[in-house]
Short mmCIF file of C-alpha atoms in Angstrom, two decimals:
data_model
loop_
_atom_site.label_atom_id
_atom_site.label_comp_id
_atom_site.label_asym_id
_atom_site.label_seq_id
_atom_site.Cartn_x
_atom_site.Cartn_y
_atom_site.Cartn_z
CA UNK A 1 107.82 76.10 112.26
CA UNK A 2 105.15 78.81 113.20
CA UNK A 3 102.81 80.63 110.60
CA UNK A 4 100.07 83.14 111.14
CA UNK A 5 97.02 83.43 108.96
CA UNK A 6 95.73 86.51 109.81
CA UNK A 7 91.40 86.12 107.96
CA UNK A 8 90.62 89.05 105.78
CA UNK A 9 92.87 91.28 104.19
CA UNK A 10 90.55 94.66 104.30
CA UNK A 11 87.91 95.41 107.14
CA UNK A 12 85.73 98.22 107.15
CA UNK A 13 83.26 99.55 110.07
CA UNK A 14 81.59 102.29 110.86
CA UNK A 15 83.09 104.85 113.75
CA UNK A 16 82.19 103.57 117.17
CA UNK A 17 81.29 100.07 116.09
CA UNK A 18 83.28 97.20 117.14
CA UNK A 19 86.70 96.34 115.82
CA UNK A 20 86.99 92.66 115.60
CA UNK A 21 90.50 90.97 113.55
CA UNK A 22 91.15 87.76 113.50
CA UNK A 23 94.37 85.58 113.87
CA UNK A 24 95.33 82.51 113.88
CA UNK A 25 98.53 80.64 114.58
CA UNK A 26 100.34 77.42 113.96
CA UNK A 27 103.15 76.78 116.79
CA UNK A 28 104.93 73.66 117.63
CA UNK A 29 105.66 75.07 121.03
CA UNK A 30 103.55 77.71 123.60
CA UNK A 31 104.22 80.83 121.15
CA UNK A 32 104.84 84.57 122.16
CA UNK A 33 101.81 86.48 119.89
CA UNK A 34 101.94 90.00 119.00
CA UNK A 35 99.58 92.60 117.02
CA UNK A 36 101.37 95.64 115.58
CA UNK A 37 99.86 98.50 113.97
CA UNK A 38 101.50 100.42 110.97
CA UNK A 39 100.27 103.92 109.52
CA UNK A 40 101.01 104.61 105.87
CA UNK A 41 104.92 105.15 105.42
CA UNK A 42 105.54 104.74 108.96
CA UNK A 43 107.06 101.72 110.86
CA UNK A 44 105.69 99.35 113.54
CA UNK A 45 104.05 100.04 116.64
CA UNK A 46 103.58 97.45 119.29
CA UNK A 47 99.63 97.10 119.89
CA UNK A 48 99.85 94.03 122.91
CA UNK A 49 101.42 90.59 123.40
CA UNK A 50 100.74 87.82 124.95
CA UNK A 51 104.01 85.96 126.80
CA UNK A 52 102.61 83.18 128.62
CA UNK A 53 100.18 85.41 131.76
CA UNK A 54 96.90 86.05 131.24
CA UNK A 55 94.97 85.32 128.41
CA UNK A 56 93.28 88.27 127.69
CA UNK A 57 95.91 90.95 127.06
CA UNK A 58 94.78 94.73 126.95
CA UNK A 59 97.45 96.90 124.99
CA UNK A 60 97.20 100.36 123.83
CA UNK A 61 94.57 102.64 122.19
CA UNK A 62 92.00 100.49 123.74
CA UNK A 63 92.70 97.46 122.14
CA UNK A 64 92.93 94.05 123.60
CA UNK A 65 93.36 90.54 122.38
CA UNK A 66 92.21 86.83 124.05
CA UNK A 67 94.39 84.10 123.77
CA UNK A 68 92.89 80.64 123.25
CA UNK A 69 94.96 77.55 122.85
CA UNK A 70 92.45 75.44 121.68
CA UNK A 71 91.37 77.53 118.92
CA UNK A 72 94.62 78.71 118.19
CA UNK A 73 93.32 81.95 117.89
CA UNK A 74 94.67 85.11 119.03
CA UNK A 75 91.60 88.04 117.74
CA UNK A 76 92.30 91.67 118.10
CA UNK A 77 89.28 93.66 119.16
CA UNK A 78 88.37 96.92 119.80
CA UNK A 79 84.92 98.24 121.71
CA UNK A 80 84.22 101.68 119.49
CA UNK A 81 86.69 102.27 116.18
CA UNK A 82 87.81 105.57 116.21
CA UNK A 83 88.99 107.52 112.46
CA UNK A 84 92.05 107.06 113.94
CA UNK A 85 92.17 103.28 114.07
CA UNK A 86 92.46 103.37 110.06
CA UNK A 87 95.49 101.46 109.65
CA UNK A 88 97.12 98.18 108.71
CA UNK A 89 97.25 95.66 111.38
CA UNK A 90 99.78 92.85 111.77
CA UNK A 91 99.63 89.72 114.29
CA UNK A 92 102.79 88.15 114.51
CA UNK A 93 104.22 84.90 116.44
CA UNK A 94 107.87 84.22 118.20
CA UNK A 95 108.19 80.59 119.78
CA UNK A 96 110.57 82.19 122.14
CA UNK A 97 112.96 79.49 123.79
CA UNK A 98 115.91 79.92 120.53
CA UNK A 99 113.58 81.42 118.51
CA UNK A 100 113.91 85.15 118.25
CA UNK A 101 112.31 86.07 114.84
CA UNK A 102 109.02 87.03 114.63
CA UNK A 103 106.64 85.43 111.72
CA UNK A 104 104.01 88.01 110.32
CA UNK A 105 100.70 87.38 108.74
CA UNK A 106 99.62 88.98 106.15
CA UNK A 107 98.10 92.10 107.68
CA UNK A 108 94.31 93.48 107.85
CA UNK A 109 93.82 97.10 106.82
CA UNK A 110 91.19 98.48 108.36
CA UNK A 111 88.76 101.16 107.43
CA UNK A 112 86.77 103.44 109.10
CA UNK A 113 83.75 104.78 108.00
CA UNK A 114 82.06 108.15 109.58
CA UNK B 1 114.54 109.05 124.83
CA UNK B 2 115.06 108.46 120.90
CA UNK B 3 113.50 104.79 120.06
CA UNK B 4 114.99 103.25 116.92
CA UNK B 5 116.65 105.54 113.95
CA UNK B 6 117.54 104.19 110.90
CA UNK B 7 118.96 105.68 107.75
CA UNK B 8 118.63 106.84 104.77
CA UNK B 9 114.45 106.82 104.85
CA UNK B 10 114.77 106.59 101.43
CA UNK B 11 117.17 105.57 98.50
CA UNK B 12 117.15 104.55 94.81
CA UNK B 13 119.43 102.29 93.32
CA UNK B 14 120.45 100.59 90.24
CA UNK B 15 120.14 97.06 89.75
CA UNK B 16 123.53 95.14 90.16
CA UNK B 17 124.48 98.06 92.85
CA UNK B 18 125.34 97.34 96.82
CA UNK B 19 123.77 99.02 99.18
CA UNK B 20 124.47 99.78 102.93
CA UNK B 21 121.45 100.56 105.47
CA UNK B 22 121.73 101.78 108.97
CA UNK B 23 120.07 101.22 112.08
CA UNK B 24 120.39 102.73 116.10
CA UNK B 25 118.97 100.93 118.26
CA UNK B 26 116.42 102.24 121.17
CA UNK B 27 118.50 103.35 124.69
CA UNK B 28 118.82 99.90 126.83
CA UNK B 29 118.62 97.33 123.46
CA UNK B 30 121.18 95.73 122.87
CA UNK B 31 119.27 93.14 120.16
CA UNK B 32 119.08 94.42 116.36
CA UNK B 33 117.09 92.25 113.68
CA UNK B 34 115.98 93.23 110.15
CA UNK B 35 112.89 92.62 108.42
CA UNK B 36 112.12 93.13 104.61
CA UNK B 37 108.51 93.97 103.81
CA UNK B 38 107.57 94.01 100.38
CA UNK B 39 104.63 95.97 98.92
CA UNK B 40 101.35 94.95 100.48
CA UNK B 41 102.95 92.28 102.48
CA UNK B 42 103.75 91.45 105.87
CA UNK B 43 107.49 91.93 107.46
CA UNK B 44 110.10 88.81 106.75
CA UNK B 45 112.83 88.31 109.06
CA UNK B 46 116.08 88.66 107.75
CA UNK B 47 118.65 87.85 110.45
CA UNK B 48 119.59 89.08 114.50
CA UNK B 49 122.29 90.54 115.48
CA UNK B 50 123.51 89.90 118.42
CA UNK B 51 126.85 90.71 120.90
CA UNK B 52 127.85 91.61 117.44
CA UNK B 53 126.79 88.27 115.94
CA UNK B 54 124.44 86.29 113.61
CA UNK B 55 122.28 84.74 116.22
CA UNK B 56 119.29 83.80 114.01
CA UNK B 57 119.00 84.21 109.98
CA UNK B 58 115.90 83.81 107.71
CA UNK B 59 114.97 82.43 104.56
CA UNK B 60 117.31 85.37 102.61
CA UNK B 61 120.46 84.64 100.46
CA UNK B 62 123.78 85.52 101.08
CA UNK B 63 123.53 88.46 99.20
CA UNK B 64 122.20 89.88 102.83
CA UNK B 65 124.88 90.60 105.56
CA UNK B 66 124.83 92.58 108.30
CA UNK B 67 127.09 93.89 110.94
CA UNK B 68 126.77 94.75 114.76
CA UNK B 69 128.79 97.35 115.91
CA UNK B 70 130.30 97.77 120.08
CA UNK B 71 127.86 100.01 120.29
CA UNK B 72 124.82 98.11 119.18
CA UNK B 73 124.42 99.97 115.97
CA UNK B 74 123.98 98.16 113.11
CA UNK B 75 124.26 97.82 109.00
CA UNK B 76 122.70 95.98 106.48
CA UNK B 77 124.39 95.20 103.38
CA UNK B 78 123.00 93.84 100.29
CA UNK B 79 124.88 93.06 97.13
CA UNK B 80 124.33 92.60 93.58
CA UNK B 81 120.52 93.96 93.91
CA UNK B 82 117.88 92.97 91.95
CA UNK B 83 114.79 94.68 90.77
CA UNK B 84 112.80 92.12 93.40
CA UNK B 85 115.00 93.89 96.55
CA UNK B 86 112.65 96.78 96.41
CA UNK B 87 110.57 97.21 99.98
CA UNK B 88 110.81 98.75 103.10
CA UNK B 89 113.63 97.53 105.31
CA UNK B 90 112.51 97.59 109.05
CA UNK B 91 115.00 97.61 112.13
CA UNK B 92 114.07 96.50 115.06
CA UNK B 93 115.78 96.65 118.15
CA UNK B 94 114.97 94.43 121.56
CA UNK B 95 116.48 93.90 124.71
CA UNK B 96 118.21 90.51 124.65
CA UNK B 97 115.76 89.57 121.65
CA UNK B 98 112.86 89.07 123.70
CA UNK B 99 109.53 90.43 124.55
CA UNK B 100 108.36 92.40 121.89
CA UNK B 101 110.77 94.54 119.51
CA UNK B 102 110.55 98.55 119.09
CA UNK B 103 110.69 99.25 115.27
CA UNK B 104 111.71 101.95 113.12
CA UNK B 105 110.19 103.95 110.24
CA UNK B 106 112.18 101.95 107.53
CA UNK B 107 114.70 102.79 104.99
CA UNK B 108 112.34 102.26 101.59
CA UNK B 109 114.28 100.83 99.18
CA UNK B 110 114.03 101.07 95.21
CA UNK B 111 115.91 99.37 92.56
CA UNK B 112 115.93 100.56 88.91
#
C-alpha cells in the first residue's frame, strides 16, 4: 500500500523567497506523484505530476517538483513566492497499473509574508 | 468548456438522515471517483466509478454508494449519517482513471 508524509503542516516565507515543500512517499511499485493546490472553500487544482518521464516536472504557476527514487522524495519548490501562493498544498500518490485512487498527505499550508 | 460541477455546494442534515450528492464530470471524462476530506485533513478516496461500475472502493462502509449514470454523471449516497460524515465531498472526474483527475469545488456537508 502507498502513503505520503508530506513534513510540516504550516510554512511561512517571505514574498519572493523560495518555496520549498517536502514529500515523501512509500510505494510498493514505480508510483504516479501529484501536488495539488486548494484555496479556502474551493476544490483541487492540479499543480504537476510525475508519470514515469523526466524527473524534474515543471507544472503551473511556476512551480516544479524533482523526483528521486532513492530518497523517495518528491519536493515541491517554487523560485520567488508570490501573495498569491498562500494556500494549502497536497502531494498525493497513485501506483497506477489497478490502482486508480489517489492517497493524500496531510497537506502544507503555506503563508506568505509581505 | 465546464470542468467538473457538483451539487448542492452546501447542505445541512440531521443525523440518521440520507443524503444524495451530485457530480458532472469534465467534457471527454468518462472516470468519476469521490473523496471525503474532513476538516484540516487531506482527501480520502471513497470509491470509482466506472462504465457505470465500482471499479475501486476505499476504506468507507457500506453506508457509501454511489451510482454512474450513461452519461457519466454521477451520485453519491450516504445513509444513516452520523455527526462524523461532516466534510467536504470532492468529485473528481478523469479520463479512463488515469493521469491526474480534474476536481470540483465540493458539496460541504454538515450533520446536526
Amino acid at each position: 500500500a502507498q502513503s505520503v508524509t508530506q513534513l510540516g503542516s504550516h510554512v511561512s516565507v517571505s514574498e519572493g523567497a523560495l518555496v520549498l515543500l517536502r514529500c515523501n512517499y512509500s510505494s510498493s511499485v514505480p508510483p504516479y506523484l501529484f501536488w495539488y493546490v486548494q484555496y479556502p472553500n474551493q476544490g483541487l487544482q492540479l499543480l504537476l505530476k510525475y508519470t514515469s518521464a523526466a524527473t524534474l516536472v515543471k507544472g503551473i504557476n511556476g512551480f516544479e517538483a524533482e523526483f528521486k527514487k532513492s530518497e523517495t522524495s518528491f519536493h515541491l519548490t517554487k523560485p520567488s513566492a508570490h501573495m498569491s501562493d498562500a494556500a494549502e498544498y497536497f502531494c498525493a500518490v497513485s501506483e497506477g497499473s489497478n490502482d486508480y485512487k489517489l492517497s493524500f498527505g496531510a497537506g502544507t499550508t503555506v503563508t506568505v509574508r509581505a | 468548456d465546464a470542468g467538473v460541477t457538483q451539487s448542492p455546494t452546501h447542505l445541512i442534515k440531521t443525523r440518521g438522515q440520507q443524503v444524495t450528492l451530485r457530480c458532472s464530470p469534465k467534457s471527454g471524462h468518462d472516470t468519476v471517483s469521490w473523496y471525503q476530506q474532513a476538516l484540516g485533513q487531506g482527501p480520502q478516496f471513497i470509491f470509482q466509478y466506472y462504465e457505470e461500475e465500482e471499479r475501486q472502493r476505499g476504506n468507507f462502509p457500506d453506508r457509501f454508494s454511489g451510482h454512474q449514470f450513461p452519461n457519466y454523471s454521477s451520485e453519491l449516497n450516504v445513509n444513516a449519517l452520523l455527526l462524523g460524515d461532516s466534510a467536504l465531498y470532492l468529485c473528481a472526474s478523469s479520463f479512463l482513471g488515469r493521469d491526474g483527475y480534474t476536481f470540483g469545488s465540493g458539496t460541504r456537508l454538515t450533520v446536526v
